[in-house]
XYZ file of C-alpha atoms in Angstrom:
399
model
C 25.683 40.326 150.382
C 27.882 37.995 152.375
C 27.315 34.239 152.341
C 27.869 31.955 155.303
C 28.611 28.278 154.758
C 28.731 26.204 157.930
C 29.869 22.600 157.963
C 28.616 20.248 160.657
C 29.617 16.570 160.191
C 29.778 16.908 156.405
C 26.437 18.714 156.180
C 26.496 22.200 154.645
C 24.034 24.925 155.484
C 24.111 28.033 153.321
C 22.340 31.229 154.197
C 22.365 34.810 153.017
C 22.302 37.456 155.720
C 19.711 37.957 156.981
C 18.769 35.716 158.658
C 21.975 34.973 160.490
C 20.459 32.946 163.278
C 20.165 29.581 161.586
C 20.720 27.823 164.858
C 17.429 29.268 166.134
C 15.388 28.571 163.040
C 16.711 25.103 162.224
C 16.393 22.032 164.469
C 20.092 21.647 165.252
C 21.066 19.401 168.160
C 22.204 21.353 171.205
C 25.861 20.416 170.810
C 25.842 21.837 167.263
C 24.237 25.041 168.512
C 27.065 25.394 171.023
C 29.648 24.845 168.313
C 27.987 27.424 166.066
C 27.836 29.894 168.955
C 31.557 29.345 169.516
C 32.248 30.050 165.840
C 30.239 33.267 166.016
C 32.053 34.354 169.182
C 35.363 33.927 167.385
C 34.159 36.286 164.635
C 33.443 39.008 167.199
C 36.854 39.200 168.855
C 38.068 42.268 166.979
C 37.155 44.796 164.319
C 37.965 43.783 160.726
C 39.686 47.105 159.976
C 41.279 49.919 161.998
C 38.589 51.985 163.701
C 38.655 55.710 162.964
C 37.092 58.085 165.479
C 34.460 60.123 163.626
C 35.068 63.108 165.886
C 38.686 63.236 164.707
C 37.510 63.322 161.082
C 35.054 66.108 161.850
C 37.619 68.193 163.698
C 40.257 67.750 160.988
C 38.493 70.369 158.857
C 37.700 68.132 155.896
C 35.098 69.453 153.451
C 34.064 66.073 152.029
C 33.469 62.858 153.931
C 35.378 59.633 153.177
C 33.629 57.136 150.895
C 33.212 54.747 153.837
C 30.474 57.044 155.190
C 28.586 57.807 151.972
C 25.261 55.979 151.923
C 23.796 54.539 148.696
C 21.428 57.022 147.016
C 18.347 55.091 148.167
C 19.436 55.344 151.817
C 20.446 58.993 151.883
C 18.298 61.385 153.914
C 16.162 64.037 152.310
C 16.961 67.189 154.250
C 13.909 69.025 152.942
C 10.950 68.521 155.269
C 7.888 67.522 153.272
C 4.378 68.625 154.126
C 3.516 64.981 154.757
C 6.195 64.790 157.450
C 4.998 68.026 159.053
C 1.529 66.578 159.488
C 2.775 63.926 161.909
C 4.373 63.879 165.336
C 4.815 61.042 167.786
C 2.281 60.941 170.661
C 2.964 62.663 173.982
C 1.707 61.017 177.188
C 1.512 62.708 180.594
C 2.360 59.954 183.082
C 0.964 61.917 186.009
C -2.369 60.473 184.874
C -1.300 57.102 186.283
C -1.626 58.633 189.755
C -5.008 60.149 188.969
C -8.455 58.724 189.688
C -9.643 55.538 187.969
C -10.814 57.352 184.851
C -7.570 59.320 184.526
C -5.430 56.236 185.054
C -7.418 54.262 182.485
C -7.120 57.077 179.943
C -3.336 57.210 180.402
C -2.998 53.436 179.958
C -5.133 53.613 176.821
C -2.986 56.442 175.440
C 0.201 54.407 175.946
C -1.416 51.325 174.422
C -2.511 53.278 171.335
C 0.968 54.759 170.931
C 2.572 51.294 171.108
C 0.145 49.855 168.567
C 0.179 52.720 166.086
C 3.651 54.254 166.442
C 5.967 52.170 168.631
C 7.286 55.561 169.843
C 5.991 58.202 172.240
C 7.258 60.975 174.495
C 6.514 61.012 178.212
C 6.322 64.013 180.535
C 5.935 64.011 184.317
C 7.763 60.703 184.229
C 9.411 60.834 187.651
C 13.007 61.238 186.432
C 14.559 64.417 187.763
C 14.939 67.040 185.043
C 17.943 68.411 186.925
C 19.528 64.936 186.831
C 18.849 64.719 183.090
C 20.731 67.989 182.594
C 23.659 66.751 184.691
C 23.825 63.599 182.559
C 23.985 65.687 179.395
C 26.650 68.010 180.792
C 28.802 65.225 182.207
C 28.823 63.034 179.126
C 29.322 66.021 176.835
C 32.409 66.828 178.906
C 33.676 63.292 178.326
C 33.379 63.575 174.555
C 35.191 66.910 174.685
C 38.265 65.204 176.158
C 41.272 64.664 173.850
C 40.906 61.714 171.488
C 43.890 59.911 173.014
C 42.230 59.994 176.451
C 39.024 58.466 175.115
C 40.832 55.820 173.088
C 42.086 54.245 176.298
C 38.551 52.846 176.527
C 38.347 51.640 172.900
C 35.917 48.742 172.624
C 35.708 45.448 170.744
C 32.708 43.774 169.069
C 32.733 41.061 171.727
C 30.664 43.142 174.185
C 30.806 46.686 172.722
C 31.648 48.006 176.209
C 33.586 51.240 176.090
C 34.314 53.872 173.464
C 33.540 53.029 169.851
C 32.790 54.314 166.376
C 31.167 51.421 164.551
C 28.595 48.655 164.849
C 28.979 45.318 163.069
C 32.082 43.508 161.858
C 31.364 43.232 158.145
C 34.539 44.179 156.312
C 34.097 47.104 153.948
C 30.685 48.067 155.349
C 29.355 51.600 154.882
C 29.712 53.220 158.305
C 27.609 55.678 160.288
C 28.792 59.182 161.183
C 28.945 58.906 164.960
C 30.874 57.816 168.033
C 29.437 56.287 171.192
C 30.130 54.952 174.663
C 28.457 51.724 175.797
C 28.079 50.377 179.353
C 26.373 47.331 180.861
C 24.669 48.376 184.107
C 22.505 45.433 185.244
C 22.394 42.676 186.308
C 25.451 42.737 188.558
C 26.873 39.616 186.904
C 27.442 41.463 183.602
C 28.003 45.006 184.902
C 30.859 46.745 183.125
C 34.100 46.376 185.021
C 36.257 49.176 186.391
C 38.402 49.388 183.254
C 35.367 50.146 181.107
C 34.229 53.194 183.111
C 35.739 56.586 182.198
C 37.847 58.089 184.956
C 36.946 61.584 183.746
C 34.848 63.510 184.519
C 35.161 62.310 188.102
C 31.416 62.642 188.731
C 30.439 60.563 185.685
C 29.945 57.209 187.398
C 27.940 58.590 190.316
C 25.626 60.588 188.054
C 25.186 57.683 185.634
C 24.303 55.294 188.476
C 21.762 57.752 189.870
C 20.225 58.167 186.416
C 20.082 54.380 185.972
C 18.126 53.941 189.211
C 15.511 56.528 188.256
C 15.062 55.369 184.664
C 14.842 51.705 185.744
C 11.877 52.631 187.970
C 10.216 54.288 184.988
C 10.767 51.164 182.884
C 9.257 48.930 185.560
C 6.185 51.147 185.647
C 5.860 51.041 181.866
C 6.208 47.251 181.875
C 3.171 47.043 184.168
C 1.206 49.408 181.959
C 2.068 47.412 178.833
C 1.086 44.125 180.518
C -2.300 45.550 181.525
C -2.782 46.980 178.022
C -2.296 43.502 176.545
C -4.799 41.959 178.950
C -2.040 40.074 180.772
C -1.223 39.812 184.453
C 0.269 43.085 185.648
C 3.718 41.486 186.185
C 3.730 39.295 183.069
C 6.265 41.221 181.001
C 8.527 41.927 183.957
C 8.573 38.222 184.867
C 9.271 37.299 181.238
C 12.289 39.608 181.447
C 13.603 37.738 184.496
C 11.781 39.487 187.335
C 12.634 42.724 189.117
C 16.324 41.932 189.556
C 16.867 39.900 186.416
C 16.290 42.385 183.600
C 19.259 43.754 181.709
C 20.072 47.465 181.676
C 22.523 49.093 179.280
C 23.438 52.652 178.362
C 24.644 53.876 175.006
C 25.732 57.515 174.866
C 25.722 58.710 171.254
C 27.899 61.543 170.003
C 27.274 62.801 166.466
C 29.981 65.283 165.377
C 29.406 67.947 162.754
C 29.225 66.463 159.273
C 30.282 68.540 156.225
C 27.925 66.571 153.920
C 24.798 65.680 155.919
C 22.903 64.874 152.726
C 25.181 61.878 152.092
C 25.547 60.335 155.541
C 23.546 59.124 158.534
C 24.417 59.347 162.196
C 22.749 55.968 162.715
C 21.272 53.752 160.004
C 17.612 52.648 160.064
C 16.970 49.902 162.620
C 14.591 48.715 165.284
C 16.013 48.192 168.758
C 16.674 44.507 169.510
C 15.802 44.669 173.224
C 12.679 45.421 175.253
C 12.185 49.125 175.997
C 14.381 52.067 175.086
C 14.317 55.344 177.024
C 16.033 58.104 175.069
C 17.326 61.303 176.583
C 17.441 63.277 173.341
C 19.440 66.390 172.550
C 16.933 69.173 173.170
C 19.074 71.693 171.259
C 19.681 69.792 168.016
C 17.134 67.529 166.338
C 18.017 64.469 164.313
C 15.971 61.439 165.387
C 13.498 60.263 162.755
C 10.825 57.560 163.080
C 9.357 55.645 160.162
C 5.600 56.080 159.755
C 4.384 54.308 156.652
C 6.487 55.621 153.780
C 7.549 58.797 155.597
C 10.306 59.644 158.054
C 8.898 61.762 160.871
C 11.329 64.024 162.740
C 10.960 63.854 166.526
C 10.862 67.231 168.251
C 11.773 66.539 171.902
C 9.727 68.489 174.430
C 11.535 70.215 177.330
C 11.986 67.724 180.158
C 10.517 64.840 178.147
C 11.921 61.363 177.533
C 11.348 59.421 174.312
C 10.154 55.822 174.730
C 10.208 53.170 172.039
C 9.219 49.526 171.836
C 11.974 47.013 171.090
C 11.844 43.728 169.198
C 11.439 41.611 172.349
C 8.202 43.372 173.320
C 6.978 42.871 169.751
C 7.714 39.141 170.118
C 6.111 38.787 173.574
C 3.006 40.697 172.434
C 2.742 38.513 169.311
C 3.121 41.685 167.254
C 0.290 43.589 168.951
C 2.896 46.187 169.908
C 5.390 47.083 167.184
C 9.047 47.934 167.253
C 9.596 50.615 164.633
C 12.492 51.606 162.420
C 14.244 54.818 163.305
C 17.388 56.596 162.186
C 19.514 59.627 163.034
C 20.420 62.507 160.717
C 23.685 64.417 160.850
C 24.130 68.173 161.035
C 26.718 70.422 159.401
C 26.458 73.192 161.991
C 26.092 71.471 165.330
C 27.231 68.365 167.179
C 24.555 66.244 168.839
C 24.476 64.128 172.009
C 21.826 61.628 173.089
C 21.591 58.816 175.647
C 19.732 55.569 175.018
C 18.877 53.467 178.075
C 18.004 49.894 177.076
C 15.786 47.755 179.310
C 16.208 44.173 178.112
C 15.225 40.614 179.037
C 17.630 38.412 180.940
C 19.927 37.112 178.244
C 19.479 33.356 178.775
C 15.669 33.123 179.015
C 13.778 31.848 175.940
C 11.164 34.366 174.829
C 8.050 33.631 172.770
C 4.593 35.174 172.358
C 2.429 35.078 175.496
C 0.049 32.129 175.271
C -2.862 34.413 176.203
C -2.227 36.301 172.933
C -2.106 33.193 170.743
C -5.411 32.080 169.193
C -6.478 30.036 166.160
C -7.181 33.332 164.410
C -3.824 34.778 165.493
C -1.285 31.955 165.821
C 2.132 32.409 167.377
C 4.229 34.508 165.013
C 7.665 33.851 166.511
C 9.787 30.906 167.531
C 11.268 30.849 171.056
C 14.733 32.365 171.352
C 17.002 33.860 173.994
C 18.087 37.482 173.872
C 21.725 36.345 173.809
C 21.036 34.471 170.585
C 18.967 37.276 169.157
C 21.402 40.158 169.648
C 24.250 38.231 168.010
C 22.830 39.428 164.690
C 23.244 43.170 165.284
C 26.661 42.662 166.878
C 27.745 40.917 163.696
C 26.001 43.063 161.082
C 25.150 46.406 162.666
C 21.771 48.123 162.173
C 19.766 46.622 159.282
C 16.200 47.901 159.449
C 13.706 45.324 160.737
C 15.199 42.399 158.859
C 16.177 40.547 162.020
C 12.817 40.333 163.764
C 11.028 39.680 160.481
C 13.387 36.808 159.647
C 12.491 35.085 162.913
C 8.794 34.741 162.174
C 7.539 31.163 162.418
C 6.636 29.618 159.085
């Protein structure tokens, strides 16, 4: 495990990763925090090694995967479904109940609350996002990933912002990599929206369809934020205001492409992690499964329903709820017979606002579990190290 030694005016701080974010946990003066942030920014300027497109490896016809993608034995997936896994499935909530009478609305809110407390994941149907639009998103982005590699590489990204076309997360040299490619875009607020050069020119309808999808999914997220606030006994707009208000929340899109893998028992499409942001809305591949959610000691395979969206709680909601709602580890399996495409829409807090547990949820019996931090500071960890389970949010608990 890598060691970081940071020198500030002849003082040395040594830490093993995780936690990376010493400048949050330790009482550094503000000017030292800025200097540390500058050091970290310099580490994220470029990838430590040449980036290889996973799709190109898959299409080369190889029968064994390179060592860089072989997970340690303890992290490899078990492709045999156990009876214990078959006994579980993530909850499904019909959001049309929110428009029902008082009893129906209350029952729907209670169902979402229970899912957030017990699973951190649930599927929603009758969610207000056009099913036809969801299909157009799938078709359009699948067409992009079917373009020649050299066309896609024009949009190759860097670890500075991750915007564009990429094949790895984290800048640790020699790290074991995941078997997948992706495209990442910042959508909101306008001040950080991905610039023209980061948007694919092909297919020509991609930007229009993506923008339309963003508008509909953002409305869904705003509704869910109200439901979660009510479920916690907070003011209906509490979580939305904590995220920066209606126009201040961040919105990002990560389109995941998992090519065929000749040895799916050795690799993962995406390593176990919890999402660092607020809410994630996943448009899963309804043809090919692969998403798994941790439930106790088991990995439960998600079976997407037709027309459904998968919702999961991110670390920032766990922090704001003082761990009443839980972000949950999840991972993605690979497949030897089929490629897989999914789209994760991230609804995040404004990056410069300090977040801490709501005071209404802090009591002598349940003290504040987390120190205040901004999302900008928080997400530096995953940009540096890639997905690492729940180590980040756990490392930030107040002592």
